[in-house]
Tab-separated table of C-alpha atoms in Angstrom:
chain	number	residue	atom	x	y	z
J	1	MET	CA	0.000	0.000	0.000
J	2	ILE	CA	1.468	3.341	-1.074
J	3	SER	CA	0.496	6.217	1.202
J	4	ILE	CA	0.233	9.574	-0.573
J	5	VAL	CA	-0.591	13.196	0.230
J	6	ILE	CA	-1.695	15.713	-2.401
J	7	PHE	CA	-1.058	19.466	-2.389
J	8	GLU	CA	-3.138	21.026	-5.184
J	9	ASP	CA	-4.915	24.395	-5.181
J	10	ASN	CA	-7.182	23.604	-8.141
J	11	LYS	CA	-10.345	22.393	-6.391
J	12	VAL	CA	-11.752	20.463	-9.356
J	13	LEU	CA	-8.478	18.656	-10.007
J	14	ARG	CA	-7.943	17.972	-6.294
J	15	GLN	CA	-11.411	16.449	-5.969
J	16	SER	CA	-10.958	14.447	-9.172
J	17	LEU	CA	-7.642	12.998	-7.972
J	18	THR	CA	-9.149	12.308	-4.537
J	19	LEU	CA	-11.982	10.306	-6.087
J	20	TYR	CA	-9.581	8.455	-8.379
J	21	PHE	CA	-7.086	7.490	-5.682
J	22	ASN	CA	-9.792	6.535	-3.170
J	23	ASN	CA	-10.889	3.951	-5.703
J	24	THR	CA	-7.417	2.764	-6.731
J	25	GLU	CA	-6.131	-0.515	-5.327
J	26	GLY	CA	-2.758	-0.271	-3.628
J	27	ILE	CA	-3.056	3.466	-2.923
J	28	HIS	CA	-3.962	5.077	0.407
J	29	LEU	CA	-4.763	8.776	0.059
J	30	ALA	CA	-3.872	10.133	3.494
J	31	GLY	CA	-4.706	13.758	2.738
J	32	ALA	CA	-5.441	16.297	0.013
J	33	TYR	CA	-4.820	20.003	0.641
J	34	GLU	CA	-5.369	23.260	-1.247
J	35	ASP	CA	-2.093	24.796	-0.073
J	36	ALA	CA	1.243	23.819	1.492
J	37	ASN	CA	1.382	26.512	4.173
J	38	GLU	CA	1.496	23.939	7.005
J	39	VAL	CA	3.381	21.374	4.982
J	40	ILE	CA	5.670	20.013	7.697
J	41	ALA	CA	2.839	19.574	10.199
J	42	LYS	CA	0.841	17.686	7.561
J	43	ILE	CA	3.757	15.485	6.564
J	44	ARG	CA	4.432	14.767	10.245
J	45	LYS	CA	0.778	13.809	10.705
J	46	HIS	CA	0.450	11.489	7.700
J	47	ARG	CA	4.051	10.301	7.078
J	48	PRO	CA	3.296	9.576	3.394
J	49	ASP	CA	5.519	7.526	1.098
J	50	VAL	CA	4.965	9.928	-1.797
J	51	VAL	CA	3.880	13.574	-1.926
J	52	LEU	CA	2.193	14.861	-5.087
J	53	MET	CA	3.134	18.558	-5.114
J	54	ASP	CA	1.766	21.349	-7.291
J	55	ILE	CA	4.207	24.216	-7.916
J	56	GLN	CA	2.088	27.355	-7.976
J	57	MET	CA	-0.194	27.639	-4.934
J	58	PRO	CA	-1.350	30.487	-2.695
J	59	GLY	CA	1.121	31.198	0.086
J	60	LEU	CA	4.003	28.728	0.140
J	61	SER	CA	5.110	27.613	-3.316
J	62	GLY	CA	5.569	23.970	-4.195
J	63	ILE	CA	9.311	24.479	-4.652
J	64	GLU	CA	9.693	25.940	-1.155
J	65	ALA	CA	7.471	23.203	0.275
J	66	LEU	CA	9.686	20.614	-1.443
J	67	SER	CA	12.770	22.149	0.174
J	68	ARG	CA	11.194	22.036	3.625
J	69	ILE	CA	10.040	18.446	3.246
J	70	LYS	CA	13.468	17.217	2.123
J	71	ALA	CA	15.136	19.060	5.008
J	72	ALA	CA	12.809	17.572	7.637
J	73	TYR	CA	12.011	14.190	6.038
J	74	PRO	CA	14.723	13.392	3.462
J	75	ASP	CA	13.370	9.900	2.746
J	76	THR	CA	9.945	11.193	1.674
J	77	LYS	CA	9.503	11.060	-2.099
J	78	VAL	CA	8.209	14.295	-3.621
J	79	LEU	CA	6.712	14.184	-7.112
J	80	ILE	CA	6.230	17.570	-8.752
J	81	HIS	CA	2.855	17.750	-10.526
J	82	THR	CA	2.405	20.832	-12.679
J	83	ILE	CA	1.517	22.373	-16.030
J	84	PHE	CA	4.774	24.342	-16.093
J	85	GLU	CA	7.693	23.265	-18.291
J	86	ASP	CA	9.871	26.372	-17.976
J	87	ASP	CA	13.569	25.940	-17.244
J	88	HIS	CA	13.625	27.752	-13.912
J	89	ARG	CA	10.925	25.642	-12.288
J	90	ILE	CA	12.342	22.359	-13.594
J	91	PHE	CA	15.844	23.273	-12.420
J	92	SER	CA	14.585	24.334	-8.989
J	93	ALA	CA	12.591	21.128	-8.568
J	94	VAL	CA	15.426	18.805	-9.583
J	95	CYS	CA	18.036	20.633	-7.503
J	96	GLY	CA	15.611	20.752	-4.580
J	97	GLY	CA	15.511	16.964	-4.385
J	98	ALA	CA	12.338	16.086	-6.302
J	99	SER	CA	12.058	12.396	-7.129
J	100	GLY	CA	10.197	13.094	-10.346
J	101	TYR	CA	8.436	15.649	-12.493
J	102	VAL	CA	5.060	14.766	-14.003
J	103	LEU	CA	3.079	17.148	-16.188
J	104	LYS	CA	-0.647	17.458	-15.525
J	105	SER	CA	-2.775	15.577	-18.041
J	106	PRO	CA	-6.400	14.478	-18.377
J	107	ASP	CA	-5.385	10.872	-17.649
J	108	PRO	CA	-4.895	10.151	-13.912
J	109	ASP	CA	-3.259	6.836	-14.853
J	110	ASP	CA	-0.191	8.886	-15.851
J	111	VAL	CA	0.014	10.257	-12.318
J	112	LEU	CA	-0.490	6.795	-10.816
J	113	GLN	CA	2.387	5.416	-12.911
J	114	ALA	CA	4.625	8.281	-11.784
J	115	ILE	CA	3.763	7.652	-8.127
J	116	GLN	CA	4.503	3.941	-8.469
J	117	ASP	CA	7.806	4.687	-10.204
J	118	VAL	CA	9.135	6.997	-7.486
J	119	TYR	CA	7.840	4.718	-4.716
J	120	GLN	CA	9.838	1.839	-6.212
J	121	GLY	CA	12.985	3.945	-6.123
J	122	GLY	CA	12.910	5.187	-9.689
J	123	ALA	CA	11.670	8.460	-11.098
J	124	HIS	CA	9.211	9.783	-13.593
J	125	MET	CA	10.846	12.262	-15.937
J	126	SER	CA	9.977	12.522	-19.610
J	127	PRO	CA	12.819	12.667	-22.162
J	128	ALA	CA	11.792	16.258	-22.979
J	129	ILE	CA	12.195	17.289	-19.333
J	130	ALA	CA	15.505	15.414	-19.072
J	131	LEU	CA	16.753	17.240	-22.152
J	132	LYS	CA	15.806	20.601	-20.632
J	133	VAL	CA	17.698	19.721	-17.444
J	134	MET	CA	20.762	18.723	-19.459
J	135	GLN	CA	20.679	21.985	-21.408
J	136	MET	CA	20.404	23.992	-18.203
J	137	PHE	CA	23.379	22.227	-16.681
J	138	GLN	CA	25.397	22.872	-19.829
J	139	SER	CA	24.502	26.561	-19.913
J	140	GLN	CA	25.000	27.288	-16.206
J	141	PHE	CA	28.130	25.310	-15.406
J	142	VAL	CA	31.544	25.006	-17.033
J	143	GLN	CA	31.850	21.413	-18.066
J	144	SER	CA	34.952	19.632	-16.811
J	145	GLN	CA	36.517	16.746	-18.699
J	146	PRO	CA	34.014	13.917	-18.316
J	147	THR	CA	35.105	11.106	-16.043
J	148	TYR	CA	35.265	7.714	-17.705
J	149	VAL	CA	32.403	5.545	-16.497
J	150	GLU	CA	32.713	1.809	-16.988
J	151	LEU	CA	29.186	0.460	-17.390
J	152	THR	CA	28.431	-3.070	-18.525
J	153	GLY	CA	26.465	-3.600	-21.704
J	154	ARG	CA	23.374	-4.513	-19.706
J	155	GLU	CA	23.744	-1.447	-17.482
J	156	ARG	CA	23.934	0.782	-20.562
J	157	GLU	CA	20.811	-0.890	-21.925
J	158	VAL	CA	18.937	-0.244	-18.669
J	159	LEU	CA	20.237	3.330	-18.511
J	160	ALA	CA	19.044	3.958	-22.069
J	161	CYS	CA	15.559	2.861	-21.016
J	162	MET	CA	15.699	5.251	-18.049
J	163	VAL	CA	16.546	8.116	-20.418
J	164	LYS	CA	13.407	7.229	-22.391
J	165	GLY	CA	11.363	7.686	-19.214
J	166	MET	CA	10.459	4.005	-18.811
J	167	SER	CA	9.180	2.628	-15.511
J	168	TYR	CA	10.857	-0.350	-13.819
J	169	LYS	CA	8.222	-2.709	-15.256
J	170	MET	CA	8.677	-1.295	-18.750
J	171	ILE	CA	12.466	-1.654	-18.477
J	172	ALA	CA	12.069	-5.243	-17.301
J	173	HIS	CA	9.834	-6.054	-20.279
J	174	SER	CA	12.066	-4.268	-22.795
J	175	CYS	CA	15.269	-5.905	-21.545
J	176	ASN	CA	13.693	-9.297	-20.798
J	177	LEU	CA	14.615	-9.052	-17.112
J	178	SER	CA	12.802	-9.406	-13.814
J	179	VAL	CA	11.909	-6.217	-11.928
J	180	HIS	CA	14.253	-7.387	-9.146
J	181	THR	CA	17.145	-7.609	-11.625
J	182	VAL	CA	16.315	-4.142	-12.950
J	183	HIS	CA	16.577	-2.822	-9.360
J	184	TYR	CA	19.962	-4.557	-9.055
J	185	HIS	CA	21.325	-2.977	-12.243
J	186	ILE	CA	20.019	0.499	-11.373
J	187	LYS	CA	21.623	0.309	-7.932
J	188	HIS	CA	25.005	-0.334	-9.594
J	189	ILE	CA	24.372	2.411	-12.172
J	190	TYR	CA	23.800	4.903	-9.327
J	191	GLU	CA	27.037	3.786	-7.639
J	192	LYS	CA	29.100	4.091	-10.825
J	193	LEU	CA	27.640	7.477	-11.792
J	194	HIS	CA	27.855	8.776	-8.200
J	195	VAL	CA	24.189	9.802	-8.174
J	196	ASN	CA	21.271	9.186	-5.826
J	197	SER	CA	18.247	9.367	-8.098
J	198	ALA	CA	16.997	8.533	-11.577
J	199	PRO	CA	16.760	12.198	-12.694
J	200	GLU	CA	20.438	12.682	-11.798
J	201	ALA	CA	21.346	9.479	-13.645
J	202	VAL	CA	19.410	10.580	-16.746
J	203	VAL	CA	21.082	13.991	-16.770
J	204	LYS	CA	24.543	12.447	-16.421
J	205	ALA	CA	23.811	9.843	-19.097
J	206	ILE	CA	22.838	12.516	-21.625
J	207	GLU	CA	25.521	14.955	-20.513
J	208	GLN	CA	28.354	12.430	-20.845
J	209	LYS	CA	26.810	10.626	-23.840
J	210	LEU	CA	26.772	7.302	-22.014
J	211	VAL	CA	23.895	5.946	-24.083
């Protein structure tokens, strides 16, 4: 059972997601709020596995709420849920410790898949978002000589699937592996790339042309 909390100021969307998740097997919706002004108190109360966080809300912004959550509860997964694709917000979310970045869409199944991905230790970041992050890193930082990374053929195959935004189950199907084996390979990919999350791994893969 994945416990989630939603912060979303759009009443219609919040109610729609509440209805959807209350009727979704394997999901426990612990709370749904119109703002993040008391975010730490609410996280302390519910102790969710995953937080679905809007960016633009009255009072405390989603980016600031993300920062506070990661400072107080670093193991809590925060999934940014927004209509915005601009560079500044994406960069702030990734650097702030977001576990994923999912764009709002009419299909709540997309959000469910993103929640499941980050809960399982992966991330949900579309190739377009990953490309934006890579471009921002290239424009804002002087690139040093890339460090040689020795990945196995299978690890490169798994990493390539991550860059395409695939979930663990999709990677397992594409590579003809079990989900457990996918977890094993991704753990070693993180160690070799010196990263702690899938978004970081995707950025480094594109940046250093590893796939």
